Amino acid sequence: MNHKVKTHRLSAVLGAALLAFAGSAFAQDIKFGFNADQSGTAAAELGMAARHGFELAIEDINKAGGLLGKKVIPVVRDDTGTPPKSIQNMTELIDSEKVAVVVGPTNSGNALAWLHIPQQKKVPVIVPVATATDITKRYQNEAQNFIFRVSMVDREQVGLLLAYAVKSSKNKKIAFIADSTGFGTQGVKDATEVLALHGLNPVAVEKFGPKDTDMTSQLAKIRDAGADTVLIYGLADGNAHTLRSMEKINYMPTAIGTWGNMSSVLVNTAGKKLAEHLIFATSTAEDSNARSAALAARVRERYPTMVTFVSAAQSYDSVMLVAAAIKQAGTTDGAKVAAVLESGMPDVQGIIKNYKKPFSKTDHEGLGVEDFQLGKWKDGKVTNYSDAVTKSLTSSDLKR
């Protein structure tokens, strides 16, 4: 009887030891969190592509031996495009999952709703999609700002779009048409200010409601003002209806827009052929370079319907940058990693570019207007767009 008791006790002790060992081994893993919309809004396409870029970067890190001798584990959360869910996810990732870093989100409103959480907890965040200017600026005056970004800031996109517009316009008559949301209103403000830096004013500024489908009256006014170039500043569905309205009145000026036009909503609503009329800003395309092509092929194996490759590329580069910072710091301590991101980063070859000191104490934007290019839809895919004007653009043209 005593022998059985001792045996049971020994088994219990050994079992507890094995559990402790397993827990210790698990604790050695480094967790990277991902928090973005993958199902709730039109931005879910961006989130899904970003998720695959995030996971493939971690896969490559682990194939190369991991990080600090440890395996990197992806912890993915879908915020469904809603701020409350995004806040809940962020809290769980930081407090429960103990992630070393968070990559996300897609929606600017969600980011602005939870920025205080990683800032207070001292967990670095790299934003691979959301573009609102204030995201990286909110805590820039604090001792350490933990919010970084590898994406296309709205005003920087406008800088490239209007540089192209000014050089390509034959009569220098440029007009704006934007949706009446805060996004469109801010876009018109930025565009007006940037165009003024070129010594020009818009010949017409028109608006449309977010649910409007007929913009022919606004476009007739723009046509009558003589504009040969129009900046369309809205979400993909409204922009698609604007293109259809242009076709209705047989007025097809050069049309330019921001990267939100990479959504399949534009193609599905306007049609493949009409969607090809719009030129938009992007940081990369599937055919931009060999690295882009290789990553795109890998993503498509997992996500065949991908249209927003740029999100995958930016997310991949975000992971590689923070991984390099952790390696350089020799620790996952958030404050030390953030300090290295700002100063002391080694060069990192990404999908989009070779990152040389991508951040600083006062600038947490990994990409700027000089890194952007123009894109177009072609045969249902986003491709790099180049012509004589894009080839002639210089840094002095990129005003913002």
One Martini backbone bead per residue (centre of mass of N, CA, C, O) as a GRO file, in nm:
protein
  400
    1MET     BB    1   0.059   0.061  -0.022
    2ASN     BB    2   0.303   0.249   0.016
    3HIS     BB    3   0.418   0.197  -0.260
    4LYS     BB    4   0.178   0.321  -0.415
    5VAL     BB    5   0.193   0.600  -0.291
    6LYS     BB    6   0.480   0.662  -0.382
    7THR     BB    7   0.425   0.627  -0.680
    8HIS     BB    8   0.212   0.850  -0.703
    9ARG     BB    9   0.391   1.077  -0.598
   10LEU     BB   10   0.611   1.052  -0.813
   11SER     BB   11   0.424   1.100  -1.053
   12ALA     BB   12   0.331   1.380  -0.965
   13VAL     BB   13   0.609   1.511  -0.962
   14LEU     BB   14   0.685   1.448  -1.256
   15GLY     BB   15   0.440   1.586  -1.382
   16ALA     BB   16   0.500   1.867  -1.269
   17ALA     BB   17   0.778   1.891  -1.401
   18LEU     BB   18   0.686   1.865  -1.694
   19LEU     BB   19   0.496   2.107  -1.690
   20ALA     BB   20   0.710   2.314  -1.613
   21PHE     BB   21   0.889   2.265  -1.858
   22ALA     BB   22   0.679   2.327  -2.074
   23GLY     BB   23   0.622   2.613  -1.975
   24SER     BB   24   0.912   2.711  -2.005
   25ALA     BB   25   0.940   2.658  -2.308
   26PHE     BB   26   0.702   2.839  -2.393
   27ALA     BB   27   0.820   3.103  -2.263
   28GLN     BB   28   1.054   3.124  -2.484
   29ASP     BB   29   0.871   3.238  -2.662
   30ILE     BB   30   0.796   3.476  -2.917
   31LYS     BB   31   0.543   3.717  -2.936
   32PHE     BB   32   0.331   3.816  -3.208
   33GLY     BB   33   0.097   4.057  -3.282
   34PHE     BB   34  -0.238   4.066  -3.444
   35ASN     BB   35  -0.456   4.359  -3.530
   36ALA     BB   36  -0.733   4.312  -3.755
   37ASP     BB   37  -0.929   4.333  -4.020
   38GLN     BB   38  -1.099   4.015  -4.168
   39SER     BB   39  -1.453   4.065  -4.188
   40GLY     BB   40  -1.626   4.354  -4.153
   41THR     BB   41  -1.498   4.524  -4.392
   42ALA     BB   42  -1.348   4.653  -4.669
   43ALA     BB   43  -1.064   4.630  -4.507
   44ALA     BB   44  -1.027   4.315  -4.498
   45GLU     BB   45  -0.839   4.282  -4.738
   46LEU     BB   46  -0.603   4.421  -4.601
   47GLY     BB   47  -0.592   4.235  -4.349
   48MET     BB   48  -0.540   3.965  -4.490
   49ALA     BB   49  -0.280   4.042  -4.632
   50ALA     BB   50  -0.130   4.128  -4.375
   51ARG     BB   51  -0.139   3.857  -4.232
   52HIS     BB   52   0.031   3.699  -4.440
   53GLY     BB   53   0.281   3.873  -4.419
   54PHE     BB   54   0.324   3.825  -4.117
   55GLU     BB   55   0.347   3.508  -4.126
   56LEU     BB   56   0.579   3.488  -4.338
   57ALA     BB   57   0.792   3.638  -4.177
   58ILE     BB   58   0.795   3.440  -3.938
   59GLU     BB   59   0.868   3.195  -4.102
   60ASP     BB   60   1.148   3.308  -4.192
   61ILE     BB   61   1.269   3.348  -3.913
   62ASN     BB   62   1.249   3.048  -3.823
   63LYS     BB   63   1.419   2.928  -4.059
   64ALA     BB   64   1.674   3.117  -3.949
   65GLY     BB   65   1.641   3.050  -3.608
   66GLY     BB   66   1.501   3.293  -3.514
   67LEU     BB   67   1.495   3.478  -3.194
   68LEU     BB   68   1.724   3.469  -2.967
   69GLY     BB   69   1.686   3.144  -2.994
   70LYS     BB   70   1.379   3.173  -3.071
   71LYS     BB   71   1.052   3.133  -3.122
   72VAL     BB   72   0.804   3.264  -3.332
   73ILE     BB   73   0.469   3.367  -3.241
   74PRO     BB   74   0.161   3.394  -3.377
   75VAL     BB   75  -0.102   3.636  -3.279
   76VAL     BB   76  -0.435   3.637  -3.390
   77ARG     BB   77  -0.666   3.914  -3.459
   78ASP     BB   78  -1.009   4.009  -3.505
   79ASP     BB   79  -1.175   4.335  -3.517
   80THR     BB   80  -1.409   4.384  -3.742
   81GLY     BB   81  -1.380   4.714  -3.752
   82THR     BB   82  -1.404   4.762  -3.431
   83PRO     BB   83  -1.311   4.933  -3.157
   84PRO     BB   84  -1.393   4.746  -2.918
   85LYS     BB   85  -1.252   4.490  -3.033
   86SER     BB   86  -0.971   4.614  -3.064
   87ILE     BB   87  -0.929   4.675  -2.766
   88GLN     BB   88  -0.963   4.388  -2.660
   89ASN     BB   89  -0.730   4.265  -2.822
   90MET     BB   90  -0.503   4.440  -2.710
   91THR     BB   91  -0.533   4.354  -2.417
   92GLU     BB   92  -0.488   4.049  -2.461
   93LEU     BB   93  -0.211   4.056  -2.599
   94ILE     BB   94  -0.064   4.202  -2.361
   95ASP     BB   95  -0.179   4.066  -2.088
   96SER     BB   96  -0.209   3.753  -2.179
   97GLU     BB   97   0.008   3.694  -2.420
   98LYS     BB   98   0.271   3.868  -2.409
   99VAL     BB   99   0.359   4.049  -2.627
  100ALA     BB  100   0.626   4.224  -2.789
  101VAL     BB  101   0.433   4.290  -3.039
  102VAL     BB  102   0.238   4.497  -3.269
  103VAL     BB  103   0.040   4.439  -3.564
  104GLY     BB  104  -0.141   4.726  -3.652
  105PRO     BB  105  -0.402   4.822  -3.826
  106THR     BB  106  -0.637   4.916  -4.073
  107ASN     BB  107  -0.801   5.111  -3.895
  108SER     BB  108  -0.771   5.424  -3.777
  109GLY     BB  109  -0.993   5.431  -3.556
  110ASN     BB  110  -0.878   5.193  -3.396
  111ALA     BB  111  -0.605   5.304  -3.327
  112LEU     BB  112  -0.708   5.567  -3.181
  113ALA     BB  113  -0.854   5.390  -2.951
  114TRP     BB  114  -0.560   5.219  -2.848
  115LEU     BB  115  -0.281   5.369  -2.815
  116HIS     BB  116  -0.263   5.388  -2.496
  117ILE     BB  117  -0.193   5.096  -2.430
  118PRO     BB  118   0.097   5.051  -2.548
  119GLN     BB  119   0.212   5.307  -2.428
  120GLN     BB  120   0.173   5.226  -2.125
  121LYS     BB  121   0.309   4.921  -2.170
  122LYS     BB  122   0.556   4.928  -2.365
  123VAL     BB  123   0.454   4.843  -2.671
  124PRO     BB  124   0.534   4.792  -2.975
  125VAL     BB  125   0.411   4.947  -3.280
  126ILE     BB  126   0.323   4.841  -3.617
  127VAL     BB  127   0.182   5.003  -3.889
  128PRO     BB  128   0.064   4.860  -4.213
  129VAL     BB  129  -0.201   5.061  -4.295
  130ALA     BB  130  -0.291   5.287  -4.143
  131THR     BB  131  -0.303   5.663  -4.233
  132ALA     BB  132  -0.333   5.847  -4.006
  133THR     BB  133  -0.136   6.095  -3.894
  134ASP     BB  134  -0.182   6.077  -3.567
  135ILE     BB  135  -0.072   5.799  -3.484
  136THR     BB  136   0.248   5.896  -3.457
  137LYS     BB  137   0.191   6.187  -3.297
  138ARG     BB  138   0.057   6.173  -3.013
  139TYR     BB  139   0.356   6.070  -2.862
  140GLN     BB  140   0.609   6.257  -2.955
  141ASN     BB  141   0.649   6.418  -2.659
  142GLU     BB  142   0.744   6.180  -2.529
  143ALA     BB  143   1.002   6.005  -2.418
  144GLN     BB  144   0.835   5.750  -2.553
  145ASN     BB  145   0.748   5.629  -2.865
  146PHE     BB  146   0.559   5.321  -2.962
  147ILE     BB  147   0.469   5.438  -3.252
  148PHE     BB  148   0.469   5.286  -3.571
  149ARG     BB  149   0.531   5.293  -3.943
  150VAL     BB  150   0.433   5.099  -4.259
  151SER     BB  151   0.297   5.339  -4.458
  152MET     BB  152   0.045   5.559  -4.616
  153VAL     BB  153   0.027   5.867  -4.578
  154ASP     BB  154  -0.196   6.077  -4.691
  155ARG     BB  155  -0.022   6.333  -4.763
  156GLU     BB  156   0.197   6.178  -4.918
  157GLN     BB  157   0.014   6.088  -5.147
  158VAL     BB  158  -0.062   6.370  -5.244
  159GLY     BB  159   0.223   6.452  -5.325
  160LEU     BB  160   0.239   6.255  -5.566
  161LEU     BB  161  -0.025   6.307  -5.722
  162LEU     BB  162   0.032   6.620  -5.770
  163ALA     BB  163   0.297   6.595  -5.914
  164TYR     BB  164   0.173   6.447  -6.153
  165ALA     BB  165  -0.054   6.644  -6.227
  166VAL     BB  166   0.117   6.897  -6.289
  167LYS     BB  167   0.293   6.756  -6.518
  168SER     BB  168   0.047   6.630  -6.697
  169SER     BB  169  -0.093   6.883  -6.731
  170LYS     BB  170  -0.174   7.100  -6.992
  171ASN     BB  171  -0.351   7.346  -6.822
  172LYS     BB  172  -0.342   7.340  -6.500
  173LYS     BB  173  -0.633   7.199  -6.446
  174ILE     BB  174  -0.741   7.122  -6.120
  175ALA     BB  175  -0.956   6.886  -5.953
  176PHE     BB  176  -1.201   6.815  -5.693
  177ILE     BB  177  -1.345   6.502  -5.559
  178ALA     BB  178  -1.543   6.434  -5.262
  179ASP     BB  179  -1.633   6.312  -4.987
  180SER     BB  180  -1.827   6.407  -4.684
  181THR     BB  181  -1.630   6.304  -4.507
  182GLY     BB  182  -1.357   6.327  -4.314
  183PHE     BB  183  -1.171   6.209  -4.525
  184GLY     BB  184  -1.245   6.401  -4.760
  185THR     BB  185  -1.200   6.672  -4.615
  186GLN     BB  186  -0.899   6.626  -4.551
  187GLY     BB  187  -0.810   6.576  -4.841
  188VAL     BB  188  -0.878   6.861  -4.949
  189LYS     BB  189  -0.695   7.013  -4.760
  190ASP     BB  190  -0.432   6.885  -4.846
  191ALA     BB  191  -0.456   6.940  -5.153
  192THR     BB  192  -0.472   7.247  -5.140
  193GLU     BB  193  -0.197   7.289  -4.998
  194VAL     BB  194  -0.018   7.138  -5.205
  195LEU     BB  195  -0.098   7.294  -5.461
  196ALA     BB  196   0.008   7.568  -5.354
  197LEU     BB  197   0.312   7.476  -5.367
  198HIS     BB  198   0.270   7.492  -5.698
  199GLY     BB  199   0.089   7.762  -5.757
  200LEU     BB  200  -0.207   7.638  -5.714
  201ASN     BB  201  -0.557   7.607  -5.786
  202PRO     BB  202  -0.851   7.485  -5.785
  203VAL     BB  203  -1.113   7.498  -6.025
  204ALA     BB  204  -1.258   7.266  -5.848
  205VAL     BB  205  -1.499   7.172  -5.576
  206GLU     BB  206  -1.644   6.859  -5.497
  207LYS     BB  207  -1.929   6.668  -5.368
  208PHE     BB  208  -2.023   6.351  -5.202
  209GLY     BB  209  -2.200   6.107  -5.089
  210PRO     BB  210  -2.140   5.789  -4.959
  211LYS     BB  211  -2.426   5.687  -5.123
  212ASP     BB  212  -2.371   5.786  -5.388
  213THR     BB  213  -2.417   5.724  -5.768
  214ASP     BB  214  -2.450   6.033  -5.882
  215MET     BB  215  -2.195   6.269  -6.036
  216THR     BB  216  -2.272   6.445  -6.292
  217SER     BB  217  -2.310   6.737  -6.189
  218GLN     BB  218  -2.027   6.776  -6.069
  219LEU     BB  219  -1.868   6.699  -6.332
  220ALA     BB  220  -1.981   6.922  -6.511
  221LYS     BB  221  -1.846   7.153  -6.355
  222ILE     BB  222  -1.558   7.055  -6.397
  223ARG     BB  223  -1.562   7.055  -6.704
  224ASP     BB  224  -1.645   7.364  -6.732
  225ALA     BB  225  -1.363   7.448  -6.587
  226GLY     BB  226  -1.133   7.266  -6.756
  227ALA     BB  227  -1.053   7.001  -6.643
  228ASP     BB  228  -0.786   6.742  -6.696
  229THR     BB  229  -0.777   6.689  -6.374
  230VAL     BB  230  -0.876   6.440  -6.116
  231LEU     BB  231  -0.934   6.423  -5.775
  232ILE     BB  232  -1.032   6.130  -5.603
  233TYR     BB  233  -1.184   6.147  -5.262
  234GLY     BB  234  -1.245   5.821  -5.155
  235LEU     BB  235  -1.403   5.547  -5.156
  236ALA     BB  236  -1.432   5.290  -5.371
  237ASP     BB  237  -1.736   5.314  -5.434
  238GLY     BB  238  -1.747   5.620  -5.496
  239ASN     BB  239  -1.526   5.615  -5.714
  240ALA     BB  240  -1.673   5.426  -5.908
  241HIS     BB  241  -1.919   5.614  -5.955
  242THR     BB  242  -1.748   5.841  -6.072
  243LEU     BB  243  -1.653   5.688  -6.322
  244ARG     BB  244  -1.936   5.629  -6.431
  245SER     BB  245  -2.014   5.931  -6.458
  246MET     BB  246  -1.800   6.006  -6.663
  247GLU     BB  247  -1.905   5.815  -6.883
  248LYS     BB  248  -2.192   5.935  -6.914
  249ILE     BB  249  -2.055   6.235  -7.005
  250ASN     BB  250  -1.792   6.200  -7.168
  251TYR     BB  251  -1.568   6.237  -6.917
  252MET     BB  252  -1.199   6.166  -6.935
  253PRO     BB  253  -0.996   6.240  -6.728
  254THR     BB  254  -0.750   6.250  -6.534
  255ALA     BB  255  -0.733   5.999  -6.275
  256ILE     BB  256  -0.692   6.029  -5.917
  257GLY     BB  257  -0.574   5.836  -5.619
  258THR     BB  258  -0.577   5.647  -5.356
  259TRP     BB  259  -0.512   5.326  -5.217
  260GLY     BB  260  -0.819   5.240  -5.179
  261ASN     BB  261  -0.841   5.148  -5.496
  262MET     BB  262  -0.744   4.838  -5.437
  263SER     BB  263  -1.017   4.752  -5.417
  264SER     BB  264  -1.258   4.532  -5.539
  265VAL     BB  265  -1.491   4.736  -5.541
  266LEU     BB  266  -1.403   4.898  -5.784
  267VAL     BB  267  -1.420   4.670  -5.997
  268ASN     BB  268  -1.712   4.564  -5.935
  269THR     BB  269  -1.849   4.851  -5.991
  270ALA     BB  270  -1.697   4.962  -6.258
  271GLY     BB  271  -1.514   4.767  -6.379
  272LYS     BB  272  -1.231   4.671  -6.526
  273LYS     BB  273  -1.194   4.891  -6.745
  274LEU     BB  274  -1.262   5.150  -6.578
  275ALA     BB  275  -1.054   5.103  -6.347
  276GLU     BB  276  -0.801   5.158  -6.544
  277HIS     BB  277  -0.824   5.484  -6.535
  278LEU     BB  278  -0.701   5.479  -6.254
  279ILE     BB  279  -0.468   5.656  -6.057
  280PHE     BB  280  -0.248   5.540  -5.790
  281ALA     BB  281  -0.122   5.502  -5.484
  282THR     BB  282   0.187   5.326  -5.389
  283SER     BB  283   0.454   5.117  -5.260
  284THR     BB  284   0.358   4.862  -5.428
  285ALA     BB  285   0.384   4.572  -5.643
  286GLU     BB  286   0.395   4.264  -5.780
  287ASP     BB  287   0.594   4.407  -6.025
  288SER     BB  288   0.833   4.581  -5.894
  289ASN     BB  289   0.990   4.313  -5.796
  290ALA     BB  290   1.122   4.015  -5.705
  291ARG     BB  291   1.021   4.023  -5.412
  292SER     BB  292   0.726   4.079  -5.472
  293ALA     BB  293   0.670   3.833  -5.649
  294ALA     BB  294   0.741   3.618  -5.436
  295LEU     BB  295   0.538   3.700  -5.217
  296ALA     BB  296   0.281   3.691  -5.386
  297ALA     BB  297   0.293   3.387  -5.444
  298ARG     BB  298   0.271   3.300  -5.146
  299VAL     BB  299   0.005   3.437  -5.076
  300ARG     BB  300  -0.172   3.301  -5.304
  301GLU     BB  301  -0.165   3.017  -5.178
  302ARG     BB  302  -0.355   3.130  -4.930
  303TYR     BB  303  -0.476   3.399  -5.110
  304PRO     BB  304  -0.612   3.402  -5.416
  305THR     BB  305  -0.794   3.690  -5.385
  306MET     BB  306  -0.583   3.891  -5.384
  307VAL     BB  307  -0.543   4.269  -5.413
  308THR     BB  308  -0.366   4.384  -5.148
  309PHE     BB  309  -0.041   4.353  -5.152
  310VAL     BB  310   0.070   4.600  -4.998
  311SER     BB  311  -0.006   4.490  -4.714
  312ALA     BB  312   0.183   4.249  -4.713
  313ALA     BB  313   0.449   4.407  -4.749
  314GLN     BB  314   0.422   4.598  -4.502
  315SER     BB  315   0.398   4.371  -4.293
  316TYR     BB  316   0.657   4.223  -4.347
  317ASP     BB  317   0.845   4.468  -4.291
  318SER     BB  318   0.755   4.517  -4.001
  319VAL     BB  319   0.863   4.252  -3.885
  320MET     BB  320   1.161   4.280  -3.977
  321LEU     BB  321   1.221   4.539  -3.819
  322VAL     BB  322   1.153   4.442  -3.527
  323ALA     BB  323   1.343   4.201  -3.532
  324ALA     BB  324   1.603   4.365  -3.568
  325ALA     BB  325   1.569   4.524  -3.304
  326ILE     BB  326   1.574   4.284  -3.110
  327LYS     BB  327   1.849   4.178  -3.193
  328GLN     BB  328   2.006   4.441  -3.128
  329ALA     BB  329   1.905   4.455  -2.823
  330GLY     BB  330   1.878   4.153  -2.691
  331THR     BB  331   1.559   4.210  -2.656
  332THR     BB  332   1.199   4.257  -2.562
  333ASP     BB  333   1.218   4.523  -2.448
  334GLY     BB  334   1.031   4.787  -2.534
  335ALA     BB  335   1.220   5.033  -2.483
  336LYS     BB  336   1.470   4.914  -2.631
  337VAL     BB  337   1.338   4.864  -2.905
  338ALA     BB  338   1.243   5.155  -2.962
  339ALA     BB  339   1.526   5.280  -2.949
  340VAL     BB  340   1.638   5.121  -3.192
  341LEU     BB  341   1.439   5.212  -3.406
  342GLU     BB  342   1.543   5.513  -3.382
  343SER     BB  343   1.843   5.391  -3.298
  344GLY     BB  344   2.062   5.144  -3.442
  345MET     BB  345   1.980   5.036  -3.707
  346PRO     BB  346   2.002   4.817  -3.932
  347ASP     BB  347   1.997   4.711  -4.227
  348VAL     BB  348   1.685   4.641  -4.417
  349GLN     BB  349   1.563   4.405  -4.632
  350GLY     BB  350   1.285   4.448  -4.812
  351ILE     BB  351   1.028   4.457  -5.029
  352ILE     BB  352   1.025   4.768  -5.093
  353LYS     BB  353   1.310   4.813  -4.935
  354ASN     BB  354   1.600   4.957  -4.809
  355TYR     BB  355   1.644   5.002  -4.471
  356LYS     BB  356   1.772   5.324  -4.361
  357LYS     BB  357   1.698   5.456  -4.100
  358PRO     BB  358   1.362   5.474  -4.080
  359PHE     BB  359   1.394   5.607  -3.796
  360SER     BB  360   1.320   5.850  -3.537
  361LYS     BB  361   1.247   6.048  -3.277
  362THR     BB  362   1.053   6.239  -3.487
  363ASP     BB  363   1.026   5.975  -3.694
  364HIS     BB  364   0.773   5.701  -3.745
  365GLU     BB  365   0.819   5.677  -4.063
  366GLY     BB  366   0.911   5.430  -4.298
  367LEU     BB  367   0.741   5.597  -4.510
  368GLY     BB  368   0.750   5.799  -4.806
  369VAL     BB  369   0.703   5.965  -5.094
  370GLU     BB  370   0.980   5.851  -5.212
  371ASP     BB  371   0.851   5.539  -5.193
  372PHE     BB  372   0.647   5.588  -5.399
  373GLN     BB  373   0.392   5.492  -5.637
  374LEU     BB  374   0.227   5.401  -5.922
  375GLY     BB  375  -0.100   5.268  -6.003
  376LYS     BB  376  -0.291   4.994  -6.167
  377TRP     BB  377  -0.534   4.841  -6.324
  378LYS     BB  378  -0.490   4.493  -6.459
  379ASP     BB  379  -0.668   4.230  -6.508
  380GLY     BB  380  -0.747   4.244  -6.184
  381LYS     BB  381  -0.467   4.392  -6.119
  382VAL     BB  382  -0.207   4.534  -5.952
  383THR     BB  383   0.007   4.773  -6.110
  384ASN     BB  384   0.260   4.926  -6.233
  385TYR     BB  385   0.305   5.279  -6.308
  386SER     BB  386   0.441   5.415  -6.621
  387ASP     BB  387   0.583   5.721  -6.749
  388ALA     BB  388   0.721   6.012  -6.846
  389VAL     BB  389   0.642   6.155  -6.583
  390THR     BB  390   0.741   5.959  -6.364
  391LYS     BB  391   1.043   5.969  -6.474
  392SER     BB  392   1.065   6.299  -6.414
  393LEU     BB  393   1.051   6.283  -6.123
  394THR     BB  394   1.143   6.468  -5.837
  395SER     BB  395   1.199   6.572  -5.520
  396SER     BB  396   1.100   6.871  -5.586
  397ASP     BB  397   0.800   6.771  -5.664
  398LEU     BB  398   0.753   6.655  -5.361
  399LYS     BB  399   0.507   6.810  -5.217
  400ARG     BB  400   0.393   6.861  -4.838
   0.00000   0.00000   0.00000
